[in-house]
Amino acid sequence: MIIRSAVSSDLPQLLTLYQQLNTSDPLLSPEQAAEIWSEFISNRCCTCYIVEIDKKLVASSVLTIIPNFTRGGRPYGVIENVITHCDYRLRGIGTALMNHLINFAKEKNCYKVMLQSGNARKDAHRFYEKAGFDGNSKKAFEIRF
C-alpha cells in the first residue's frame, strides 16, 4: 500500500473512484476534469492524496491547509471527498489514509483538522470517531447551490 499525492496520470482512476462517492453526480468531460486538475494543483493549500495497491487507485481524500489569523496564526485542515473503493473497504486502507492526513496536518502545525459527513452516513461517522474525530464538538451549517 502506497499513500502519496495524486499526479495528473491518476486523474482517470480518481474520477472513476469518485463516481462511488456521489453516484448521482454528473460525469465530468475530459476537458472539464483537466481544467479542474490544473486549478487544483496550482493551489498550494490543497493536496489530493491517494492510496495505491498494485498500481490501482483504491482510496482518496483531499486535505486543504488553510492559513489562519487566530489561534496564534496556526492553520487548520479541512478533509473532503473521502472515499475507499467498495471492493477495498474494511481492510484498514481508509484508516491508513486518515492517519496520513492527520499526521500531515500536525506536521504543518495545524491546531485542528475537521471534516463533515452527511447526517445519515452512520457507518462513516463510526469510522471518523474511531479515527479520533469528535462528532459532537461543532455543528456544521451549509448552503447548497
PDB file of C-alpha atoms in Angstrom:
ATOM      1  CA  MET A   1       0.000   0.000   0.000  1.00  0.00           C
ATOM      2  CA  ILE A   2       1.376   3.380  -1.050  1.00  0.00           C
ATOM      3  CA  ILE A   3      -0.093   6.690   0.147  1.00  0.00           C
ATOM      4  CA  ARG A   4       1.016   9.651  -1.931  1.00  0.00           C
ATOM      5  CA  SER A   5      -0.066  12.911  -3.525  1.00  0.00           C
ATOM      6  CA  ALA A   6      -2.042  12.411  -6.701  1.00  0.00           C
ATOM      7  CA  VAL A   7      -0.453  13.288 -10.030  1.00  0.00           C
ATOM      8  CA  SER A   8      -2.091  14.075 -13.357  1.00  0.00           C
ATOM      9  CA  SER A   9      -1.809  10.481 -14.601  1.00  0.00           C
ATOM     10  CA  ASP A  10      -4.033   9.432 -11.658  1.00  0.00           C
ATOM     11  CA  LEU A  11      -6.922  11.548 -12.894  1.00  0.00           C
ATOM     12  CA  PRO A  12      -8.805   8.854 -14.885  1.00  0.00           C
ATOM     13  CA  GLN A  13      -8.758   6.403 -11.955  1.00  0.00           C
ATOM     14  CA  LEU A  14      -9.566   9.194  -9.493  1.00  0.00           C
ATOM     15  CA  LEU A  15     -12.647  10.237 -11.462  1.00  0.00           C
ATOM     16  CA  THR A  16     -13.802   6.606 -11.628  1.00  0.00           C
ATOM     17  CA  LEU A  17     -13.343   6.240  -7.877  1.00  0.00           C
ATOM     18  CA  TYR A  18     -15.269   9.453  -7.181  1.00  0.00           C
ATOM     19  CA  GLN A  19     -18.257   8.014  -9.053  1.00  0.00           C
ATOM     20  CA  GLN A  20     -18.723   5.798  -5.970  1.00  0.00           C
ATOM     21  CA  LEU A  21     -18.757   8.807  -3.651  1.00  0.00           C
ATOM     22  CA  ASN A  22     -21.774  10.593  -5.112  1.00  0.00           C
ATOM     23  CA  THR A  23     -23.444   8.306  -7.609  1.00  0.00           C
ATOM     24  CA  SER A  24     -25.892  10.966  -8.804  1.00  0.00           C
ATOM     25  CA  ASP A  25     -23.178  13.478  -9.739  1.00  0.00           C
ATOM     26  CA  PRO A  26     -22.883  14.232 -13.455  1.00  0.00           C
ATOM     27  CA  LEU A  27     -19.751  12.872 -15.112  1.00  0.00           C
ATOM     28  CA  LEU A  28     -17.091  15.412 -15.994  1.00  0.00           C
ATOM     29  CA  SER A  29     -15.868  15.683 -19.545  1.00  0.00           C
ATOM     30  CA  PRO A  30     -12.125  15.129 -20.012  1.00  0.00           C
ATOM     31  CA  GLU A  31     -11.775  18.848 -20.719  1.00  0.00           C
ATOM     32  CA  GLN A  32     -13.598  19.816 -17.501  1.00  0.00           C
ATOM     33  CA  ALA A  33     -11.506  17.377 -15.491  1.00  0.00           C
ATOM     34  CA  ALA A  34      -8.247  18.701 -16.970  1.00  0.00           C
ATOM     35  CA  GLU A  35      -9.241  22.296 -16.228  1.00  0.00           C
ATOM     36  CA  ILE A  36     -10.193  21.498 -12.635  1.00  0.00           C
ATOM     37  CA  TRP A  37      -6.988  19.496 -12.161  1.00  0.00           C
ATOM     38  CA  SER A  38      -4.900  22.420 -13.415  1.00  0.00           C
ATOM     39  CA  GLU A  39      -6.637  24.775 -10.991  1.00  0.00           C
ATOM     40  CA  PHE A  40      -6.316  22.265  -8.170  1.00  0.00           C
ATOM     41  CA  ILE A  41      -2.574  21.667  -8.486  1.00  0.00           C
ATOM     42  CA  SER A  42      -1.875  25.411  -8.718  1.00  0.00           C
ATOM     43  CA  ASN A  43      -3.401  25.883  -5.237  1.00  0.00           C
ATOM     44  CA  ARG A  44      -0.590  25.308  -2.727  1.00  0.00           C
ATOM     45  CA  CYS A  45      -3.106  24.826   0.114  1.00  0.00           C
ATOM     46  CA  CYS A  46      -4.795  21.760  -1.428  1.00  0.00           C
ATOM     47  CA  THR A  47      -3.448  18.256  -1.778  1.00  0.00           C
ATOM     48  CA  CYS A  48      -5.278  15.257  -3.151  1.00  0.00           C
ATOM     49  CA  TYR A  49      -3.940  12.086  -1.555  1.00  0.00           C
ATOM     50  CA  ILE A  50      -4.412   8.643  -2.990  1.00  0.00           C
ATOM     51  CA  VAL A  51      -3.868   5.100  -1.794  1.00  0.00           C
ATOM     52  CA  GLU A  52      -2.447   2.791  -4.400  1.00  0.00           C
ATOM     53  CA  ILE A  53      -2.349  -1.008  -4.235  1.00  0.00           C
ATOM     54  CA  ASP A  54      -0.768  -2.932  -7.105  1.00  0.00           C
ATOM     55  CA  LYS A  55      -0.893   0.229  -9.272  1.00  0.00           C
ATOM     56  CA  LYS A  56      -4.648   0.562  -8.676  1.00  0.00           C
ATOM     57  CA  LEU A  57      -6.036   3.686  -7.008  1.00  0.00           C
ATOM     58  CA  VAL A  58      -8.251   2.360  -4.197  1.00  0.00           C
ATOM     59  CA  ALA A  59      -8.824   5.351  -1.887  1.00  0.00           C
ATOM     60  CA  SER A  60      -8.533   9.109  -1.929  1.00  0.00           C
ATOM     61  CA  SER A  61      -9.154  12.272   0.022  1.00  0.00           C
ATOM     62  CA  VAL A  62      -8.388  15.959  -0.253  1.00  0.00           C
ATOM     63  CA  LEU A  63      -6.702  17.872   2.558  1.00  0.00           C
ATOM     64  CA  THR A  64      -6.740  21.655   2.480  1.00  0.00           C
ATOM     65  CA  ILE A  65      -4.478  23.531   4.887  1.00  0.00           C
ATOM     66  CA  ILE A  66      -5.960  26.968   5.483  1.00  0.00           C
ATOM     67  CA  PRO A  67      -3.872  29.891   6.783  1.00  0.00           C
ATOM     68  CA  ASN A  68      -5.354  31.489   9.872  1.00  0.00           C
ATOM     69  CA  PHE A  69      -5.175  34.782  11.757  1.00  0.00           C
ATOM     70  CA  THR A  70      -6.434  33.244  15.016  1.00  0.00           C
ATOM     71  CA  ARG A  71      -5.006  30.516  17.262  1.00  0.00           C
ATOM     72  CA  GLY A  72      -1.627  32.226  17.221  1.00  0.00           C
ATOM     73  CA  GLY A  73      -1.513  32.065  13.441  1.00  0.00           C
ATOM     74  CA  ARG A  74      -1.736  28.293  13.362  1.00  0.00           C
ATOM     75  CA  PRO A  75      -3.500  26.956  10.258  1.00  0.00           C
ATOM     76  CA  TYR A  76      -6.275  24.385  10.244  1.00  0.00           C
ATOM     77  CA  GLY A  77      -7.032  21.479   7.972  1.00  0.00           C
ATOM     78  CA  VAL A  78     -10.216  20.539   6.160  1.00  0.00           C
ATOM     79  CA  ILE A  79     -10.680  16.999   4.852  1.00  0.00           C
ATOM     80  CA  GLU A  80     -13.093  16.429   1.967  1.00  0.00           C
ATOM     81  CA  ASN A  81     -14.060  13.791  -0.582  1.00  0.00           C
ATOM     82  CA  VAL A  82     -13.047  10.772   1.495  1.00  0.00           C
ATOM     83  CA  ILE A  83     -13.586   7.578  -0.488  1.00  0.00           C
ATOM     84  CA  THR A  84     -12.380   3.997  -0.441  1.00  0.00           C
ATOM     85  CA  HIS A  85     -13.287   1.755  -3.374  1.00  0.00           C
ATOM     86  CA  CYS A  86     -16.177  -0.502  -2.346  1.00  0.00           C
ATOM     87  CA  ASP A  87     -14.117  -3.649  -3.057  1.00  0.00           C
ATOM     88  CA  TYR A  88     -11.372  -2.491  -0.651  1.00  0.00           C
ATOM     89  CA  ARG A  89     -13.354  -1.345   2.384  1.00  0.00           C
ATOM     90  CA  LEU A  90     -12.867  -2.783   5.888  1.00  0.00           C
ATOM     91  CA  ARG A  91      -9.195  -3.567   5.202  1.00  0.00           C
ATOM     92  CA  GLY A  92      -7.626  -0.662   7.100  1.00  0.00           C
ATOM     93  CA  ILE A  93      -6.966   1.356   3.950  1.00  0.00           C
ATOM     94  CA  GLY A  94      -9.219   4.256   4.925  1.00  0.00           C
ATOM     95  CA  THR A  95      -7.727   4.248   8.415  1.00  0.00           C
ATOM     96  CA  ALA A  96      -4.205   4.414   6.999  1.00  0.00           C
ATOM     97  CA  LEU A  97      -5.198   7.303   4.722  1.00  0.00           C
ATOM     98  CA  MET A  98      -6.928   9.173   7.544  1.00  0.00           C
ATOM     99  CA  ASN A  99      -3.876   8.721   9.802  1.00  0.00           C
ATOM    100  CA  HIS A 100      -1.686  10.072   7.000  1.00  0.00           C
ATOM    101  CA  LEU A 101      -3.884  13.167   6.631  1.00  0.00           C
ATOM    102  CA  ILE A 102      -3.997  13.795  10.372  1.00  0.00           C
ATOM    103  CA  ASN A 103      -0.220  13.412  10.716  1.00  0.00           C
ATOM    104  CA  PHE A 104       0.391  15.751   7.778  1.00  0.00           C
ATOM    105  CA  ALA A 105      -1.867  18.371   9.393  1.00  0.00           C
ATOM    106  CA  LYS A 106       0.107  18.004  12.635  1.00  0.00           C
ATOM    107  CA  GLU A 107       3.388  18.422  10.732  1.00  0.00           C
ATOM    108  CA  LYS A 108       2.014  21.652   9.262  1.00  0.00           C
ATOM    109  CA  ASN A 109       1.300  22.859  12.825  1.00  0.00           C
ATOM    110  CA  CYS A 110      -2.475  22.877  12.338  1.00  0.00           C
ATOM    111  CA  TYR A 111      -4.400  23.475  15.521  1.00  0.00           C
ATOM    112  CA  LYS A 112      -7.192  21.200  14.261  1.00  0.00           C
ATOM    113  CA  VAL A 113      -8.353  19.167  11.325  1.00  0.00           C
ATOM    114  CA  MET A 114     -12.034  18.837  10.558  1.00  0.00           C
ATOM    115  CA  LEU A 115     -14.444  17.248   8.149  1.00  0.00           C
ATOM    116  CA  GLN A 116     -18.152  16.994   7.505  1.00  0.00           C
ATOM    117  CA  SER A 117     -20.256  13.943   6.880  1.00  0.00           C
ATOM    118  CA  GLY A 118     -23.869  13.557   5.843  1.00  0.00           C
ATOM    119  CA  ASN A 119     -26.260  13.037   8.762  1.00  0.00           C
ATOM    120  CA  ALA A 120     -27.443   9.635   7.525  1.00  0.00           C
ATOM    121  CA  ARG A 121     -23.943   8.160   6.989  1.00  0.00           C
ATOM    122  CA  LYS A 122     -23.737   6.313  10.314  1.00  0.00           C
ATOM    123  CA  ASP A 123     -21.006   3.884   9.159  1.00  0.00           C
ATOM    124  CA  ALA A 124     -18.851   6.840   8.112  1.00  0.00           C
ATOM    125  CA  HIS A 125     -19.498   8.528  11.462  1.00  0.00           C
ATOM    126  CA  ARG A 126     -18.244   5.452  13.322  1.00  0.00           C
ATOM    127  CA  PHE A 127     -15.179   5.367  11.063  1.00  0.00           C
ATOM    128  CA  TYR A 128     -14.383   9.036  11.774  1.00  0.00           C
ATOM    129  CA  GLU A 129     -14.919   8.612  15.506  1.00  0.00           C
ATOM    130  CA  LYS A 130     -12.502   5.637  15.530  1.00  0.00           C
ATOM    131  CA  ALA A 131     -10.006   7.918  13.763  1.00  0.00           C
ATOM    132  CA  GLY A 132     -10.284  10.371  16.664  1.00  0.00           C
ATOM    133  CA  PHE A 133     -12.828  12.876  15.379  1.00  0.00           C
ATOM    134  CA  ASP A 134     -15.447  14.236  17.764  1.00  0.00           C
ATOM    135  CA  GLY A 135     -18.854  14.398  16.115  1.00  0.00           C
ATOM    136  CA  ASN A 136     -20.314  16.461  18.950  1.00  0.00           C
ATOM    137  CA  SER A 137     -17.821  19.325  19.277  1.00  0.00           C
ATOM    138  CA  LYS A 138     -19.180  21.531  16.478  1.00  0.00           C
ATOM    139  CA  LYS A 139     -22.300  21.941  14.401  1.00  0.00           C
ATOM    140  CA  ALA A 140     -21.854  22.404  10.670  1.00  0.00           C
ATOM    141  CA  PHE A 141     -24.007  24.659   8.520  1.00  0.00           C
ATOM    142  CA  GLU A 142     -24.073  24.814   4.755  1.00  0.00           C
ATOM    143  CA  ILE A 143     -25.878  26.395   1.861  1.00  0.00           C
ATOM    144  CA  ARG A 144     -26.022  24.251  -1.269  1.00  0.00           C
ATOM    145  CA  PHE A 145     -26.219  25.799  -4.717  1.00  0.00           C
TER     146      PHE A 145
END
